Coordinates of C-alpha atoms and ligand atoms in Angstrom, one line a residue:
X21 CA 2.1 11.4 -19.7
X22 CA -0.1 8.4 -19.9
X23 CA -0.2 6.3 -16.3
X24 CA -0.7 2.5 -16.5
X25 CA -3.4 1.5 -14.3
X26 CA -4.7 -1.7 -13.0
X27 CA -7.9 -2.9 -13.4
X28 CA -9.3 -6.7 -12.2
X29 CA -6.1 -8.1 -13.1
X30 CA -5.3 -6.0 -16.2
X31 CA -2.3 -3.5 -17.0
X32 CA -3.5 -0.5 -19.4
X33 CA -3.4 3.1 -20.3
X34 CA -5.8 5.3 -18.4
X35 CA -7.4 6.0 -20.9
X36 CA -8.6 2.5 -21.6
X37 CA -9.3 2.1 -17.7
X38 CA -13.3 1.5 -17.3
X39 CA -15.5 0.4 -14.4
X40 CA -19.4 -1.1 -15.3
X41 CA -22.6 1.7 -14.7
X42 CA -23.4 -1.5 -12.4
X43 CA -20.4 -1.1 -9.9
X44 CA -21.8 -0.6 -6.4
X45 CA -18.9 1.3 -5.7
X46 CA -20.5 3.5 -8.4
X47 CA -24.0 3.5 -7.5
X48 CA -23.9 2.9 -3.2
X49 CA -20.2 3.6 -2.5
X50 CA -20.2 0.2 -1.7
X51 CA -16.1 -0.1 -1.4
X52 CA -13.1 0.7 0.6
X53 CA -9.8 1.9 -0.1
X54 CA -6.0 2.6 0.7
X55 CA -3.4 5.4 -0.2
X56 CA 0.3 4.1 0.4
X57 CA 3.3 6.6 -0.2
X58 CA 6.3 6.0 -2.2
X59 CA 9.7 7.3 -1.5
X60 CA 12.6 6.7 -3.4
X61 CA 10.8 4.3 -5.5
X62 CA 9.7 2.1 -2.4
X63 CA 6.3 1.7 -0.3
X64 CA 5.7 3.1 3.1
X65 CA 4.3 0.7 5.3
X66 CA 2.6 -1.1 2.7
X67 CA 2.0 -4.1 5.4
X68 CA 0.4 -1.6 7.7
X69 CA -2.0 -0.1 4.7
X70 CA -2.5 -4.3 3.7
X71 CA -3.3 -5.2 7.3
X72 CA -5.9 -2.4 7.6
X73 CA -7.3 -3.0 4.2
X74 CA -8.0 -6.6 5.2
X75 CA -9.8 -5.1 8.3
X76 CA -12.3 -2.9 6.4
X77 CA -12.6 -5.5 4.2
X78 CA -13.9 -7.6 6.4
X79 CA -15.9 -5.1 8.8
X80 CA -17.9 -4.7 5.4
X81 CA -18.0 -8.7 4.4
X82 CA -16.5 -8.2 1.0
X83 CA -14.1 -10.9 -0.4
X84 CA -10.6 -10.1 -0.7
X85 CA -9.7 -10.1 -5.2
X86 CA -6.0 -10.9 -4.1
X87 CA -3.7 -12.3 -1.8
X88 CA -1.5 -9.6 0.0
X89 CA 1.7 -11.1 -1.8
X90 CA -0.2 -10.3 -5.1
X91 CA -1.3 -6.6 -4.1
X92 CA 2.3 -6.5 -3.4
X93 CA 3.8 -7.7 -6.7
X94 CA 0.8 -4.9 -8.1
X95 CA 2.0 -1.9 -6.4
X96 CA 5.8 -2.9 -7.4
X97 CA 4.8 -3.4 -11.2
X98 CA 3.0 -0.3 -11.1
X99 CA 5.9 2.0 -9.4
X100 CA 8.2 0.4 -12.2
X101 CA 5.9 1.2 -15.1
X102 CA 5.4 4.5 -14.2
X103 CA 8.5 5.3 -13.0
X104 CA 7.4 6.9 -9.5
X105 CA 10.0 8.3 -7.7
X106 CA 8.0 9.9 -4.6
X107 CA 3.8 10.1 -4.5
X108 CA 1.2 7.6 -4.2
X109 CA -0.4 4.6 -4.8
X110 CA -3.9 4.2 -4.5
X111 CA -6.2 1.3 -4.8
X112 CA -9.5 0.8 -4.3
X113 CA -11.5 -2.5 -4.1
X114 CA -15.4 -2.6 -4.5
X115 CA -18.1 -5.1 -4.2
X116 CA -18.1 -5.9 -7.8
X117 CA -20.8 -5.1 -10.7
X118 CA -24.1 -7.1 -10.2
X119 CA -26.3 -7.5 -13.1
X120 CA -28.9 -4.4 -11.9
X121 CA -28.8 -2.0 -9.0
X122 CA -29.8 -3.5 -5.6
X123 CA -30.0 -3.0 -2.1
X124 CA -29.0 -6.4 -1.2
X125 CA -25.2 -7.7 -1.6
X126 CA -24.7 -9.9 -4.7
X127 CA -23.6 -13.4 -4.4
X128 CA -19.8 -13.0 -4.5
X129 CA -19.6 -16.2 -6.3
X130 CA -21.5 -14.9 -9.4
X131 CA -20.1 -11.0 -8.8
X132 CA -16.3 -10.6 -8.0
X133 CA -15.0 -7.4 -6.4
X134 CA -13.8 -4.5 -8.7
X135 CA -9.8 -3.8 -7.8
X136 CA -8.5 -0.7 -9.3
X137 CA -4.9 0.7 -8.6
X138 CA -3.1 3.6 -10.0
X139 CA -0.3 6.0 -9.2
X140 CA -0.1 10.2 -8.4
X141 CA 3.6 10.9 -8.7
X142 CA 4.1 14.1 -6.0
X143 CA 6.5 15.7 -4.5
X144 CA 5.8 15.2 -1.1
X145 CA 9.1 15.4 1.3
X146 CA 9.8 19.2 0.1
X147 CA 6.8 20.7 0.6
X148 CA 6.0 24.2 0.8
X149 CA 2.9 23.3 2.9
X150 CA 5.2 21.8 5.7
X151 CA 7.7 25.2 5.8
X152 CA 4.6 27.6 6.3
X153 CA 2.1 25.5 8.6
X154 CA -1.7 24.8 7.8
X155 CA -4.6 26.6 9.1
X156 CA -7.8 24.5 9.7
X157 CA -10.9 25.7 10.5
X158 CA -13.7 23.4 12.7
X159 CA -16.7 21.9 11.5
X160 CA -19.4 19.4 12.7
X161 CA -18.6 15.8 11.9
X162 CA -21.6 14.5 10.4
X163 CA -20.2 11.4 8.9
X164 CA -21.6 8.1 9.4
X165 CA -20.8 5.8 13.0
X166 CA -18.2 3.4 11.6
X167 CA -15.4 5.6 10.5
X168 CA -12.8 3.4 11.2
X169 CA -14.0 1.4 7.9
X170 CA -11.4 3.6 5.6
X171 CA -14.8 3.2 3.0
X172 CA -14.9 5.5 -0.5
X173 CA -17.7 7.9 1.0
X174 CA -16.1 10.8 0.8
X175 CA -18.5 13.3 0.1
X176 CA -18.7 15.0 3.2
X177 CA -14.6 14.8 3.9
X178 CA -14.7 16.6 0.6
X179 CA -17.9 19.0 1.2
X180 CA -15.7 20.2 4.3
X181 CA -12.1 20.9 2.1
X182 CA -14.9 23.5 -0.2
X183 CA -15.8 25.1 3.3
X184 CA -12.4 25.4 4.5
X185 CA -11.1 26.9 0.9
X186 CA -14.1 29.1 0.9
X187 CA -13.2 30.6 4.2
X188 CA -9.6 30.6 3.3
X189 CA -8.2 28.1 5.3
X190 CA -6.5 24.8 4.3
X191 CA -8.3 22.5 5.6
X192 CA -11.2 21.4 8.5
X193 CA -10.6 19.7 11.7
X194 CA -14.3 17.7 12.3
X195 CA -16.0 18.3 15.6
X196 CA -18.2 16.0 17.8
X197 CA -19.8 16.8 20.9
X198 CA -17.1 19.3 21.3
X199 CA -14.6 17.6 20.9
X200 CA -12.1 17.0 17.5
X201 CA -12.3 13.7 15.8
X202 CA -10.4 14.2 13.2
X203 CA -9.2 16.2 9.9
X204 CA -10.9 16.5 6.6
X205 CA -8.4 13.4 5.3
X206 CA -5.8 13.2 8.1
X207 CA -5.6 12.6 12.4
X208 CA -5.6 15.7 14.4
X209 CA -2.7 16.5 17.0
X210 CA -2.4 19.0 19.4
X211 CA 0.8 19.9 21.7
X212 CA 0.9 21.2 25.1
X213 CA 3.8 21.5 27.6
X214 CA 5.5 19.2 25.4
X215 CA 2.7 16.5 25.6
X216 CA 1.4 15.2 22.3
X217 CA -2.3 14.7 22.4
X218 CA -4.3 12.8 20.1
X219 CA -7.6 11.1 20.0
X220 CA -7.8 7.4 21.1
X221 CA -9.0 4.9 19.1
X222 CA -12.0 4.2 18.3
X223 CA -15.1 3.5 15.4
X224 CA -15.2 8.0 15.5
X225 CA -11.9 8.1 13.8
X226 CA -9.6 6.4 11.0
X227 CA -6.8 4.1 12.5
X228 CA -4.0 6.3 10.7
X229 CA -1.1 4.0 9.4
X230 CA 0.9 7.6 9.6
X231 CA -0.7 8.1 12.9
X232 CA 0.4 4.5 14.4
X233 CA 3.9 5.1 12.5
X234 CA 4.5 8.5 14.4
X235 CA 3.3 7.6 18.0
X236 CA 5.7 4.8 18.0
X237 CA 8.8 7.1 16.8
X238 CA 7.7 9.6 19.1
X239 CA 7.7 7.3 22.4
X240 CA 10.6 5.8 21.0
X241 CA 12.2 9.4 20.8
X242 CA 10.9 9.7 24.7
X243 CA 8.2 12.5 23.7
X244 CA 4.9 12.1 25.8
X245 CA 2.2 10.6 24.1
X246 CA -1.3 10.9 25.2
X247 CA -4.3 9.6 23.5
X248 CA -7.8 11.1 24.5
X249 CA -10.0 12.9 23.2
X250 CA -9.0 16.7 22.9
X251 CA -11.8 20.0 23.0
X252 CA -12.0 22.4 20.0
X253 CA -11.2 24.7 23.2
X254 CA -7.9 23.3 23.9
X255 CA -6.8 23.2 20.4
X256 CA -7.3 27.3 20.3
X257 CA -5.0 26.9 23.2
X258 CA -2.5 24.2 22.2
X259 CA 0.9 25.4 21.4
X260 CA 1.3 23.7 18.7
X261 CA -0.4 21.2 16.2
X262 CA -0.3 18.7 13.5
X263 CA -1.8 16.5 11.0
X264 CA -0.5 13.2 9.9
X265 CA -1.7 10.9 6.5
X266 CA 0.0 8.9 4.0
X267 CA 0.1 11.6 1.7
X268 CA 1.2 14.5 3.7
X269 CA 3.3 12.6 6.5
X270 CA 3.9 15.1 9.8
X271 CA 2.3 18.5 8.7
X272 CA 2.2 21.5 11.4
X273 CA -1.4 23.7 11.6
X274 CA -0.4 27.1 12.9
X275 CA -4.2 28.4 13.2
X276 CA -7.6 26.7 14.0
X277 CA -10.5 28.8 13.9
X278 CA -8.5 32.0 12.9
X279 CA -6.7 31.5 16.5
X280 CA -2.7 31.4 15.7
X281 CA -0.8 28.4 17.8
X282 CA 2.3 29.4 19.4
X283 CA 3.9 32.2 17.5
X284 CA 1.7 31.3 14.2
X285 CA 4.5 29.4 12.7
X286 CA 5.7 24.9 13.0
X287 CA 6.2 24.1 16.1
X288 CA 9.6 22.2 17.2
X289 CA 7.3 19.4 18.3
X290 CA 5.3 18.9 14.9
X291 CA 8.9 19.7 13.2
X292 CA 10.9 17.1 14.8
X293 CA 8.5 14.5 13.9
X294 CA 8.3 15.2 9.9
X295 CA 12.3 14.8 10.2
X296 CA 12.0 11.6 12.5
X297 CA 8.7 10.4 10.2
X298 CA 10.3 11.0 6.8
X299 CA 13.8 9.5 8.3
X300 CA 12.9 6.3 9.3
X301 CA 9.9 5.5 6.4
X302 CA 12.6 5.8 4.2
X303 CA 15.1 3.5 5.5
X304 CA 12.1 1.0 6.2
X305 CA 10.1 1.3 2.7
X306 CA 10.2 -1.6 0.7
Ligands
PDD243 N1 -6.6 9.7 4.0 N2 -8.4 10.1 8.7 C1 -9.1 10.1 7.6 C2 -10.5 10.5 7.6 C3 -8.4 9.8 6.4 O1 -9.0 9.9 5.2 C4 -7.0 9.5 6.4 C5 -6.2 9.2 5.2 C6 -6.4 9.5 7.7 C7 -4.9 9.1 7.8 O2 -4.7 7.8 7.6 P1 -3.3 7.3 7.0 O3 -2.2 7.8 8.0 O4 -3.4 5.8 7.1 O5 -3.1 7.8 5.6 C8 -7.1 9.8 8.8 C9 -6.0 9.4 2.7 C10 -4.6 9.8 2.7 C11 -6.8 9.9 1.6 O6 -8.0 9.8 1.7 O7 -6.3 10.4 0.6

């Protein structure tokens, strides 16, 4: 079926959907973006994903194309016109189509920013994925300094996916200095003695809307929390681990490095937190 999609203030098929040659998201992945969930037809945390969107946007001193009551009112229409039950809404906004390709930032007077929104309808509270447990393997994080930007270069987060899939893991855990930053697309988790530990904040990682989401229920639910950063080491001898994004929620990894976690299988930990997770984004989506 045909999605509507949203471009610069526009509703249309997909297949009418089209960004200038000119874009700098294009030509200098010159933009930033958000993925918020849907379940039961509602958003998860959409305030979190708008608050954070503001933040990149202004890290890279780009002009906001909407107000966050119009993204809003965008996300809604779109969820409605295509009918999404459970998935995804992504948008992307970039800093516009200048009349050539340039170094230098365009005036944003004469170039407004390119917005683009569109839905990925997914199952994503049964998941297969979540019953048998990930296994990640670790490679160097090479990526640029500012990571907490949530930008559109995703060349090397996807250049890692290909070298997990080609050694026949899932997915890649990155690794600087030693110790994990974070996964592929996703935070990084590990569990010992019942302590969850999790890098700290900082411009090395993404600030995780999930990842802010599910330290909150966890301390709520009196599970330790600590946030440092953790060794590649240690995560070989965790008892249990986890990722967490907007599209995959809580997920449990059962193997790093060919290593198995525990008895190779979710961990109670990494369980009990999809249930809590999934639980209360529900009853708070809007
Ligand atoms: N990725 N770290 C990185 C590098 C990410 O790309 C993501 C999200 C996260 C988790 O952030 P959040 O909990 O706000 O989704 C951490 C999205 C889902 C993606 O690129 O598809």
């Amino acid at each position: 079926m045909s999605r509507t999609v949203y471009v610069n203030g526009v509703y249309m098929p997909e297949e009418e959907a089209k960004v200038s040659i000119f874009d700098r998201g294009f030509l200098f992945a010159d933009g930033v973006y958000e993925v918020t969930s849907v379940l039961g037809g509602k958003l998860v945390d959409f305030h979190g994903h708008a608050r954070r969107l503001e933040r990149s946007l202004g890290e890279l001193d780009m002009p906001a194309p909407v107000t966050v009551e119009e993204l809003l009112d965008i996300h809604r229409e779109l969820i409605v016109r295509n009918e999404v039950t459970e998935g995804m809404i992504y948008l992307q906004i970039t800093r516009g189509a200048p009349a050539d390709r340039d170094f230098v930032f365009p005036d944003p007077e004469a170039t407004p920013p390119t917005l683009v929104l569109f839905t990925q309808s997914k199952a994503l509270i049964e998941s297969p994925a979540a019953e048998k447990g990930l296994s990640v393997i670790s490679i160097d994080d090479i990526r640029w300094g500012r990571r907490d930007i949530k930008t559109v270069q995703l060349l090397y987060p996807s250049m890692c996916k290909m070298m997990a899939k080609k050694a026949g893991a899932d997915d890649a855990w990155m690794v600087e200095d030693g110790f994990v930053t974070e996964g592929t697309s996703n935070n990084a988790y590990i569990v010992k003695g019942g302590k969850i530990i999790t890098r700290s904040l900082g411009t090395e990682i993404l600030h995780g809307i999930t990842r802010a989401a599910v330290l909150k229920f966890a301390r709520e639910a009196q599970m330790e929390v600590e946030e440092r950063p953790f060794t590649l080491e240690e995560a070989k001898q965790a008892d249990e681990a986890f990722i967490t994004s907007a599209s995959t929620f809580v997920m449990p990894v059962v193997s790093v490095d060919g290593v198995s976690l525990g008895d190779g299988t979710p961990g109670p930990v990494a369980r009990r937190l999809r249930e809590l997770y999934i639980d209360e984004s529900v009853k708070a989506a809007i």
